[in-house]
Each structure stands twice: as C-alpha cells, then as structure tokens.
Short mmCIF file of C-alpha atoms in Angstrom, two decimals:
data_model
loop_
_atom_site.label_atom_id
_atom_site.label_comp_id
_atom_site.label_asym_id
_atom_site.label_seq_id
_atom_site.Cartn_x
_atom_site.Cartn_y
_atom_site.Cartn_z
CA UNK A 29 90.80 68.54 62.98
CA UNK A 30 93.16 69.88 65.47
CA UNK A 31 95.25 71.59 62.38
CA UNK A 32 92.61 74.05 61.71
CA UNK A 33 92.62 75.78 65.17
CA UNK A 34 94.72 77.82 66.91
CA UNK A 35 96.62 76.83 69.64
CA UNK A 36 96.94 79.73 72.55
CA UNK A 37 99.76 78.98 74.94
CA UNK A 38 100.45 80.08 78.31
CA UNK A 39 99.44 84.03 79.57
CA UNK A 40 100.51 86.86 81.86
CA UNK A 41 97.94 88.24 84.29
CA UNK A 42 96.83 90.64 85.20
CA UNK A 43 96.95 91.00 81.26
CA UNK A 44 94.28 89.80 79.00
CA UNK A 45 96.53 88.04 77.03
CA UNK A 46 98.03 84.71 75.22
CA UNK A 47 102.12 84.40 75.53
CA UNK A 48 102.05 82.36 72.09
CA UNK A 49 100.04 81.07 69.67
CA UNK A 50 100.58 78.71 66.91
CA UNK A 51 98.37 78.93 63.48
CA UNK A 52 99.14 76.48 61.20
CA UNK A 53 102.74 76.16 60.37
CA UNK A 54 103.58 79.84 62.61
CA UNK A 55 103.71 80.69 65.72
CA UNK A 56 103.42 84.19 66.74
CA UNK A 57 104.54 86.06 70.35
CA UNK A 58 103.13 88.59 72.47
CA UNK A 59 105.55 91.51 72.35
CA UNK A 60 107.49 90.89 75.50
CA UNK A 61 109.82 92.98 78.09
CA UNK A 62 112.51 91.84 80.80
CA UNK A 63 109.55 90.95 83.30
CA UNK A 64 106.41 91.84 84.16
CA UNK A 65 104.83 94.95 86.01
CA UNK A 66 101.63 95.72 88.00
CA UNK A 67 100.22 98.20 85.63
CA UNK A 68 98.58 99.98 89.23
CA UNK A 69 101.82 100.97 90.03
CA UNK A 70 102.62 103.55 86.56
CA UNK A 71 103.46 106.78 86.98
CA UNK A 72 103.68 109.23 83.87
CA UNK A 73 105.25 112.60 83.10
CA UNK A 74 102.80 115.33 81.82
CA UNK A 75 103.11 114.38 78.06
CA UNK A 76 101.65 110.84 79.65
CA UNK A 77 104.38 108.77 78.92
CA UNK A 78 105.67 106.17 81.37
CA UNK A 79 108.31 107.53 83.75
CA UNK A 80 108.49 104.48 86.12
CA UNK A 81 106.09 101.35 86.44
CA UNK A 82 107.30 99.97 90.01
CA UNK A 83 110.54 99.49 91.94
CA UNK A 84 112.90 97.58 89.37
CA UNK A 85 114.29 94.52 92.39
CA UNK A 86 117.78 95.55 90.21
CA UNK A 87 119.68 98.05 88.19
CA UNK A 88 120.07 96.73 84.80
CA UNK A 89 122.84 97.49 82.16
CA UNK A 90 120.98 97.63 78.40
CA UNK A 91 122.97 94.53 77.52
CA UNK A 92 121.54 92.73 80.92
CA UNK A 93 118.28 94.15 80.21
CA UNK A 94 118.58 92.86 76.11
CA UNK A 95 119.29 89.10 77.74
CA UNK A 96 116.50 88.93 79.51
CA UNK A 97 114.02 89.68 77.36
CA UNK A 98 115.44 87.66 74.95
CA UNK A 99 115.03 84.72 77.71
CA UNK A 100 111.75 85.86 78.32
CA UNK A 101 110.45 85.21 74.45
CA UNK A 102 112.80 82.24 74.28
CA UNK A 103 110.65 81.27 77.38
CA UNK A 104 107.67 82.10 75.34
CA UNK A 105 108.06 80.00 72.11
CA UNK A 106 109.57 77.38 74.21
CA UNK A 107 105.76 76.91 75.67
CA UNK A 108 104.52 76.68 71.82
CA UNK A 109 107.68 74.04 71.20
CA UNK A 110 109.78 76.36 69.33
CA UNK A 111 113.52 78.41 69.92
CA UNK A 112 115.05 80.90 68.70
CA UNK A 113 116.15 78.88 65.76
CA UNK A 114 112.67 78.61 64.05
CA UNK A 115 112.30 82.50 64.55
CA UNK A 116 111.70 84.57 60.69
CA UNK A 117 110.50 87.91 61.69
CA UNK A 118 111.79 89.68 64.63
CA UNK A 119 110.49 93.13 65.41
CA UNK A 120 112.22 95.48 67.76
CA UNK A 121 110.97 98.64 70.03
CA UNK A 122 113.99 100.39 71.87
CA UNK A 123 113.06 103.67 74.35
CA UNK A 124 116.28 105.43 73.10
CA UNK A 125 117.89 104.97 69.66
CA UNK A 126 121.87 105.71 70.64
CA UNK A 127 121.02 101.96 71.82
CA UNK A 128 120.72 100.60 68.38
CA UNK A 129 124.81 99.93 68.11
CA UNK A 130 124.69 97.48 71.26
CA UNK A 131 121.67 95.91 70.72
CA UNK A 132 123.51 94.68 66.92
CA UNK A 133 126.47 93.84 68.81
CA UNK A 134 124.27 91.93 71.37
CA UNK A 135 121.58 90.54 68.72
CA UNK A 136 124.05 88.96 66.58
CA UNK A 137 124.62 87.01 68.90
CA UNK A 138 121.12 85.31 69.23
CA UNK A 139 121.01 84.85 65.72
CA UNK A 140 124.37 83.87 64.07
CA UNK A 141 123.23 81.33 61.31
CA UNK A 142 119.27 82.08 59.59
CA UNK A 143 119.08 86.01 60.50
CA UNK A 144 115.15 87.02 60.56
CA UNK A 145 113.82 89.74 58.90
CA UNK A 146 113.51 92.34 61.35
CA UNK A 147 112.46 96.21 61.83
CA UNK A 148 113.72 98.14 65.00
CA UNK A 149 111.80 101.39 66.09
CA UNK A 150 112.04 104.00 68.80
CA UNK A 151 108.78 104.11 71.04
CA UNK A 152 107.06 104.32 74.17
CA UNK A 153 106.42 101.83 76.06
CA UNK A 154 103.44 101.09 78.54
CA UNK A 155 106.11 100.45 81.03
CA UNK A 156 109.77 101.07 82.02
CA UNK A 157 111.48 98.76 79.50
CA UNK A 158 114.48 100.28 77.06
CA UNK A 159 113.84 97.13 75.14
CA UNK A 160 110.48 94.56 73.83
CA UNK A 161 110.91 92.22 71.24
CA UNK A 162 107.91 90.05 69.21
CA UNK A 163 108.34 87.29 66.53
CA UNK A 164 107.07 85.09 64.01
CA UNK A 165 108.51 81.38 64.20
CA UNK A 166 107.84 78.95 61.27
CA UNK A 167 107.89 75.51 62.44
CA UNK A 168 105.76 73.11 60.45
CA UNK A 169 104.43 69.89 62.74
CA UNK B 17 111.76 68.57 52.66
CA UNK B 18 112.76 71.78 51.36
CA UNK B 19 108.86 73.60 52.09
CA UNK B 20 109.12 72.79 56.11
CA UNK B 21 112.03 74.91 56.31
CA UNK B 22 112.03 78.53 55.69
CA UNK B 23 114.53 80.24 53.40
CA UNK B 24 116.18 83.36 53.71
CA UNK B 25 117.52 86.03 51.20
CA UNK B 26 120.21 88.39 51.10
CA UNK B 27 121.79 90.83 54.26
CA UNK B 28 122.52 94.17 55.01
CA UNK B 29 125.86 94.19 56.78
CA UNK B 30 126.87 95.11 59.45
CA UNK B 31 123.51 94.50 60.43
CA UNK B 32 122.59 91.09 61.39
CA UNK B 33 119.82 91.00 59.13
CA UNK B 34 117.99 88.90 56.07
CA UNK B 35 116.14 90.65 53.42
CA UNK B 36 113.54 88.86 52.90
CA UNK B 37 112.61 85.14 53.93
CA UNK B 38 110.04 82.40 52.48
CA UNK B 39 108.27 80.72 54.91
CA UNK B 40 105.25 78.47 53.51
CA UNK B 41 103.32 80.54 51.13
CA UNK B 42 104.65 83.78 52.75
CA UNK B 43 107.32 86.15 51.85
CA UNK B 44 108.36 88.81 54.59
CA UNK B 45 110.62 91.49 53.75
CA UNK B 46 112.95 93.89 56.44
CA UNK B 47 112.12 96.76 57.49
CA UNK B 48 113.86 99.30 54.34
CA UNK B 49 115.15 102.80 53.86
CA UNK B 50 115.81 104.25 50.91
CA UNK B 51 119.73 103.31 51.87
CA UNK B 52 121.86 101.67 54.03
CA UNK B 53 124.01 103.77 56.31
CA UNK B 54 127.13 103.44 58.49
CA UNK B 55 125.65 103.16 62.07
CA UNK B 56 129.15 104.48 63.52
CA UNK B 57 128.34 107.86 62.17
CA UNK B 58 125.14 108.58 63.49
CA UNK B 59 124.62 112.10 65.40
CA UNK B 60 121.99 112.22 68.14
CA UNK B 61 119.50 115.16 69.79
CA UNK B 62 119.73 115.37 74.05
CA UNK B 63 116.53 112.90 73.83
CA UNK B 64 118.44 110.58 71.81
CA UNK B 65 117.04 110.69 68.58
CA UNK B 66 118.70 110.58 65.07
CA UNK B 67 120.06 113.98 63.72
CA UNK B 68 122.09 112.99 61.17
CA UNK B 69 123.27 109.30 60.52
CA UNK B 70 126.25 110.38 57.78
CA UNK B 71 126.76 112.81 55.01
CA UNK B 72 123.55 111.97 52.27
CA UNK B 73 125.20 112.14 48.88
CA UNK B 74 122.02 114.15 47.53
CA UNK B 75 119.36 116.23 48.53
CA UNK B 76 116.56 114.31 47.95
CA UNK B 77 112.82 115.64 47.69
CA UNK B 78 110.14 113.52 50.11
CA UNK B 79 108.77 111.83 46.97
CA UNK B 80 112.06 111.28 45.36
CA UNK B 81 112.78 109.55 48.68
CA UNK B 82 109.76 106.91 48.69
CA UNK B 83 110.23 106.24 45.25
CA UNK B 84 113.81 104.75 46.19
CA UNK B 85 112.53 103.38 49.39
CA UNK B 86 109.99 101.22 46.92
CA UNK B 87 113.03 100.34 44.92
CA UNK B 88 114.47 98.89 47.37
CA UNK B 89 111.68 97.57 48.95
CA UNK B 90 111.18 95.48 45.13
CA UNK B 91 115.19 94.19 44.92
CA UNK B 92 114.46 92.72 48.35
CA UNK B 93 111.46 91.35 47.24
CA UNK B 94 112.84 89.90 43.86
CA UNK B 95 115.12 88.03 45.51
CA UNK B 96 112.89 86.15 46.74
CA UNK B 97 110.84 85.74 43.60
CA UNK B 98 108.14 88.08 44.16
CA UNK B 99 106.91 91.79 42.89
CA UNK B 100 104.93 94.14 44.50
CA UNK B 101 101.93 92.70 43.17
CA UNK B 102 102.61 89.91 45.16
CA UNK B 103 102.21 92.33 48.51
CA UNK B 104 99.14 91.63 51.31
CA UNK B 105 99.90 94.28 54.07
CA UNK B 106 102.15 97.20 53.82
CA UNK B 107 103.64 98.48 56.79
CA UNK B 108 104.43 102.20 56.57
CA UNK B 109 106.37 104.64 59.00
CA UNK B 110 106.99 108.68 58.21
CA UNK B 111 108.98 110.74 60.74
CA UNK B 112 106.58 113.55 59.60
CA UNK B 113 102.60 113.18 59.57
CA UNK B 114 102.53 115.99 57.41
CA UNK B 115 104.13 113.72 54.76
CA UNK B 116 101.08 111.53 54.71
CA UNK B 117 99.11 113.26 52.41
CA UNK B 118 101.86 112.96 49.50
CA UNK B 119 102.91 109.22 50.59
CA UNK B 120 98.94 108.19 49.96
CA UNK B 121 99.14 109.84 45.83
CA UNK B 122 102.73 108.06 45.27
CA UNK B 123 101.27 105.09 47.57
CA UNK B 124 98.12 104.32 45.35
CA UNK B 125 100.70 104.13 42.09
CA UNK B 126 102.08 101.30 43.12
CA UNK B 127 98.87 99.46 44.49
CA UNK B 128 96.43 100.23 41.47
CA UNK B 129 94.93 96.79 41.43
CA UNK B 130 94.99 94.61 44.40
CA UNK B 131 95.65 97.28 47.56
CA UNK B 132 97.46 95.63 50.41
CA UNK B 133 95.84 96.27 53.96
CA UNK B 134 97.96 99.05 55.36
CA UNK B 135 99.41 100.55 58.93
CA UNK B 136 100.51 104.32 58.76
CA UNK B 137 102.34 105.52 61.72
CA UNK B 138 104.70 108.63 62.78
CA UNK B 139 108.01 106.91 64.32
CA UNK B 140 111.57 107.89 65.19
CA UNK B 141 114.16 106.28 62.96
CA UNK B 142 117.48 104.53 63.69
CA UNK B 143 118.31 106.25 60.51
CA UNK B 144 118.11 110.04 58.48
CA UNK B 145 114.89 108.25 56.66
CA UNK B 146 111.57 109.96 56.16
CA UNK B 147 109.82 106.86 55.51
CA UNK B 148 110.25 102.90 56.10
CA UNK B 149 108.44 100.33 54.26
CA UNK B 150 108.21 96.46 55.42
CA UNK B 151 105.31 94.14 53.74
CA UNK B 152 104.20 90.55 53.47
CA UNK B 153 103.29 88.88 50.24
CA UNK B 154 101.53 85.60 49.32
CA UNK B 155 102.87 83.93 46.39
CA UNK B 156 102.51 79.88 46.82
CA UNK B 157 104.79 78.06 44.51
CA UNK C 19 92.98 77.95 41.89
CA UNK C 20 91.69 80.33 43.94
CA UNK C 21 93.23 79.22 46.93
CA UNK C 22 96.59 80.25 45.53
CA UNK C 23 95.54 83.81 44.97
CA UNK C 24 94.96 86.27 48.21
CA UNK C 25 91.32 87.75 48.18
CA UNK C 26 90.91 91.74 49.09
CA UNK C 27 88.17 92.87 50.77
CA UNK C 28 86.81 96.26 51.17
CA UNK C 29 88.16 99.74 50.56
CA UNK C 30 88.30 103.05 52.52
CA UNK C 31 88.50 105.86 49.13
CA UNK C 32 90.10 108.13 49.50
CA UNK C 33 92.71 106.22 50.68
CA UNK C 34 94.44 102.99 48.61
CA UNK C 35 93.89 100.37 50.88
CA UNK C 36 91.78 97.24 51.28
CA UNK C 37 90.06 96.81 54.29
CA UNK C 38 90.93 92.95 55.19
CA UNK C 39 92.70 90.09 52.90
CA UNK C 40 92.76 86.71 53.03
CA UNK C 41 95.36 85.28 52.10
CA UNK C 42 95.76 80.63 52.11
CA UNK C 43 94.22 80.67 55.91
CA UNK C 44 94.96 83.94 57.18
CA UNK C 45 93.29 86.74 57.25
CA UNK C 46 94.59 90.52 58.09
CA UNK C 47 92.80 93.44 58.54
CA UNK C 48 94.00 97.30 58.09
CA UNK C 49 95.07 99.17 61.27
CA UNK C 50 91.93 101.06 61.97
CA UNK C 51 90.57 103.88 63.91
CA UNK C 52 87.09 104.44 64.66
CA UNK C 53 86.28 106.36 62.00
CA UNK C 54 87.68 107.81 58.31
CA UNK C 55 88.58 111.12 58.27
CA UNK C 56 88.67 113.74 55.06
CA UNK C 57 92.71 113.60 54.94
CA UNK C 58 92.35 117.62 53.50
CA UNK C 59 90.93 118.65 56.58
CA UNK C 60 94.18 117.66 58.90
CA UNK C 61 95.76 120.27 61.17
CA UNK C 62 99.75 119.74 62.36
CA UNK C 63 101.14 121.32 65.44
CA UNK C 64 104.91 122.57 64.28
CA UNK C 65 106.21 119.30 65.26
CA UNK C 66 104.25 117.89 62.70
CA UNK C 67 101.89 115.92 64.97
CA UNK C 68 98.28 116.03 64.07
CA UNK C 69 96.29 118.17 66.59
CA UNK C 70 92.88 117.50 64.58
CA UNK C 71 91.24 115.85 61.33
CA UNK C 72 88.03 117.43 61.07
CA UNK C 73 85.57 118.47 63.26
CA UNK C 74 84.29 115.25 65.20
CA UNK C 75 80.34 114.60 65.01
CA UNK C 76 80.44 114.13 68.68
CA UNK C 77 82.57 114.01 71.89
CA UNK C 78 83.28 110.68 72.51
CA UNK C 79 84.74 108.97 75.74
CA UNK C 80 88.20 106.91 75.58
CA UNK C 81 85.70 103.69 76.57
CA UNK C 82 83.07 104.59 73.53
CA UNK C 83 86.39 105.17 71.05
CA UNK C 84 87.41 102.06 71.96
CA UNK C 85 84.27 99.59 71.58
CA UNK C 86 83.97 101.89 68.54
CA UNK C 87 87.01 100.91 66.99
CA UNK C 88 86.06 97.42 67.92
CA UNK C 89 83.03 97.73 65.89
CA UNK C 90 85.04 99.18 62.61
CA UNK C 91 87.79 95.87 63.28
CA UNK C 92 84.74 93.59 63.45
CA UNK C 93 82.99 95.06 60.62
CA UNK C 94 86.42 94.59 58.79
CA UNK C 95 86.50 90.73 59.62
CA UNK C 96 83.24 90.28 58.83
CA UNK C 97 84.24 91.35 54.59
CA UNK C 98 86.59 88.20 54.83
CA UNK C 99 83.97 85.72 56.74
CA UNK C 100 85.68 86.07 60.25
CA UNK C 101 84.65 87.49 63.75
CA UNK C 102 87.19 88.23 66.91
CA UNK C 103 86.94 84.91 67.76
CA UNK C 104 89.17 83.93 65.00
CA UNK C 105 91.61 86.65 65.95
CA UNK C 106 95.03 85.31 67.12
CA UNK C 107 97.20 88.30 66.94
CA UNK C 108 96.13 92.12 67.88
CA UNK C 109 98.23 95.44 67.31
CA UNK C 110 97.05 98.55 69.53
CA UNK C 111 98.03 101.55 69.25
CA UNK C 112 97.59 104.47 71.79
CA UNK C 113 98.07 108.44 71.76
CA UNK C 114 98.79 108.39 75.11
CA UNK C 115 99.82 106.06 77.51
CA UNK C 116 97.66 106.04 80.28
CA UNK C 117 95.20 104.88 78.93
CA UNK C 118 96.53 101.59 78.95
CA UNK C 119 94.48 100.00 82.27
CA UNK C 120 91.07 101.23 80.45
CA UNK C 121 92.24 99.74 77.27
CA UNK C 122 92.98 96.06 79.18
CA UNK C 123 89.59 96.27 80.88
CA UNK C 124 87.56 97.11 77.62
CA UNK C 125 89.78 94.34 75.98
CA UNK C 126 89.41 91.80 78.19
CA UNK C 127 85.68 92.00 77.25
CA UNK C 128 86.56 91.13 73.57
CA UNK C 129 88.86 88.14 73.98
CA UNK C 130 87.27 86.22 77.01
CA UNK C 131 88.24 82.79 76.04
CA UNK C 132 91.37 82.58 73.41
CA UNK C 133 93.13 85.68 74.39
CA UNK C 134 95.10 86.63 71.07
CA UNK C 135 98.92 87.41 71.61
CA UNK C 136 99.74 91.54 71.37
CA UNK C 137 101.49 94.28 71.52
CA UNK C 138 100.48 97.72 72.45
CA UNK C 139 102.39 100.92 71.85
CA UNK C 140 102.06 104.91 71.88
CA UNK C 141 102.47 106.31 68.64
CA UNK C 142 101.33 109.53 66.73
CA UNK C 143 98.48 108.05 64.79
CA UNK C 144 97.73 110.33 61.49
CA UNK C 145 94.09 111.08 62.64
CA UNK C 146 92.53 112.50 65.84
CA UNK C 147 92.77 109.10 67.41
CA UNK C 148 92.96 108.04 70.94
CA UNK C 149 93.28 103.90 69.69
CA UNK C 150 94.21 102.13 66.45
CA UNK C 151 93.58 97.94 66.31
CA UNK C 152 94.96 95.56 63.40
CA UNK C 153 94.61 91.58 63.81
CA UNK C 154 95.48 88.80 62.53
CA UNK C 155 92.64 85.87 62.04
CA UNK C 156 93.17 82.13 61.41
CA UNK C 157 90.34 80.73 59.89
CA UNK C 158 91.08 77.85 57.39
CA UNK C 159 88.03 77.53 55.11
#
C-alpha cells in the first residue's frame, strides 16, 4: 500500500538530496538556508570554515535573512502538503549567538498559537548563511 | 479526532517554546538546560559567543550540573506522561569534550536497561550551560 | 503487544548506547563514526577539542573514512532489519568544512534513487573523526 512508503518530495541540485519527505503520519525537511549556493564557488579561512560561498545578489539584514528561510521551508513542506501550522519540532543553527534575541522576537512570530519543540545552536555552516532551520510536521492523511 | 492532532505541553517564557509535544506514538521534548535564564543579560566574547548569560545562584560541579539538566529533562517529560524509560534517542551537547568521559558514567545511570541511541557533540550555547539534553520517546497510548 | 514497545538493537561497551531502535515503524540509528575508540586514550588541545583518540590502525583517506562510516551506519540498520534504502532522513557531521563537495560526491553514491532529506554541519566530534552519519529509516513491518 502506498501508506507504507515514503514519499520524497521535490530536491535541490547540484545536491544529492530530497526537500521533504513524508513517513507515515510526519513529514520531515532538509535543513534549509535563505537560497541556494554553487558549492564550486566556497572559499574558507585557514581553520576551514566558510568565509564566503558566492556573491550574495543582496545585502541582507538577520531579520530579512530569518524571513526567507522561513519561506524557503514553508516552500518546502508546502511541496509535501503541509505549513507551518502542522510543524512539532523545529531545530535551529545560527553562525553567531548575540542573534538569538531577534531571531525570538522574529520566530514568535511564525509560531503564535502550537509552539514546537525546538533547540537552537551556534555552528558552522557549509555556506554563508547566519541562519538554517529543519522540522518535523505531523499531519496524519 | 483527538490522535490526528498533536498536543503540546508546557513553555518556557519568554521563549516561544513548548516543552514537550505528543504527536502519534511520539513524545519530543526541547532542547533543556539545567535552568532557564534571562536572555537580556547575556555577556558575549569578540566572536560572539556566550560568556556569561546572568549571575548563577551556585557554583555547581559538571556532574551536579547534568544531574539537574536530567531533572529537568524528566518534568518536561512527565508532562507529557512519560519517564525516561520511555526515551529512544538522546541528543547530547557539552561545551567541553573533556566532559565526555564523566557525562558517559552519570549517562549509563539513567539508561541501565533499555539505552536510547545517542548523538554526542561539542557546541556553543545560547546559554552558561555545560550540557543540553533533547530526546524522543515512544510510549503509544 | 510488541508493537507497542520500542526494540534496541546492538551496543557499543564501553559506552551506554544501543546501536539502532525501532520504535512502531521507525527506525534510528546512533550517530556513528567509523570506528570505536578506547574513550581513556583521548588527548584535548587546551581548548578542549580532541586532537586524537588512540593511535589509528592505519592512515585513512577522507573518501575511505567516509564509505567506512557508511559501512558502520549500514551494519547498524542491518541489527533492526533495514538497509539505506529505507533511510529517509540523514545527519552528517564534519570536522572541517571543506570537505563538503567530497562528502556530496561519495553520498550521492549511497542514495541514488530516494535521496533522504539532511542536514550537514561542522562540529567537534569527541573522537578523531573527519565524518559522523545518523538516519532515520521507515520501514513498517
């Protein structure tokens, strides 16, 4: 029966990779930045961590930067029939923590009513994002 | 009918947060410290990460600190029904590797049976922890 | 019943883990490296970051860590009656971050068909890693 597979939904090349996938009564999202880069283009600092990945088109505020990727994974459990609303579990990776104040001020926002669970770490990132988000939707058929 | 919708328990103001949630079979808790701070009076190095995030009312040792990290880690659990034995996979983060060796002994007291699959990694905190804890359990009603 | 009661697989002494669970149709592995390490034998730089865990058997290439790793996730899967092709979530890990284009190349080799949604991050691993993997499977028996 078509229950008892998962369902992979859209992708992101050159990346060898699924934007969604549903499994049962979840759906689960790549971890997802503002937009995607051409990973030729990297350049990295002697420690090897990612000092740019490509002219940005754009200077970004945080809070522009926050929006996007959150329209980006909106964009991403839209494909697997699913919003914001059905999201449980919301992980978080910021570059620098002093951003952790706006991105509560700014996250609130998204998620006013049923707040997921969530964790929020500082990282690197494999390219120049100050912000990736992934989640776990629960949206029985 | 009340199973197709997930449920979620508790908060953690002023962070937009749930403590746990039930979704199917599944409990997922937050990401937990041993505390909850004010974020207004965090302190921060030149690379951005957490010094100090407020006055800690007591010195606590490394162990005494996971030990209250699993408390709380249990009241979020508990209110949504489950224990610790309920736990599947155990995330883990230290801000010291060095720490790992004493998290494992404490660890494998409150896992003697049934040990959840794990993840271990160094991170920076949003926070003055030494160690987060965030898990999944299966308990079907 | 047994369905209503996750299944452990596996163990990796001396640490307090399980190697994969099942858990209603899910299974999740560990995060895994490609090999266990004698936690005693650990050596910190004064940052606390591990600079070694024991002398290695063998230099290995970033290429033969990887595929090795892959081998230690499969072997995991296999405890719990799954294989990457019911993997629909993946976790990497990297020391350092350019080694991210190798990584997608080696991957792509892995997950030809349903490409599992991901999320890849550096991180100071607590062994002399180069690459850590955890999945999720969906395999509904």
């Amino acid at each position: 029966m078509a229950e008892n597979k998962a369902v992979f939904f859209g992708g992101a090349p050159p990346f060898p990779i699924s934007r969604a996938v549903r499994a049962g009564d979840f759906v689960i999202t790549c971890a997802v930045g503002d937009r995607v880069f051409a990973p030729e283009e990297a350049l990295y600092d002697d420690h090897g961590r990612v000092v740019s990945t490509g002219a940005r088109l754009q200077n970004l505020t945080f809070a522009e930067e926050v929006h996007a990727t959150f329209k980006v994974l909106a964009d991403s459990l839209a494909l697997a029939g699913c919003t914001l609303a059905d999201v449980i579990d919301c992980q978080v990776w910021l570059r620098d923590a002093r951003d952790f104040h706006e991105l509560n001020r700014i996250y609130a926002g998204y998620f006013e009513t049923n707040r997921p669970v969530r964790s929020v770490f500082r990282t690197d990132f494999m390219f120049d994002f100050r912000i990736e988000l992934k989640v776990v939707a629960y949206k029985p058929l």
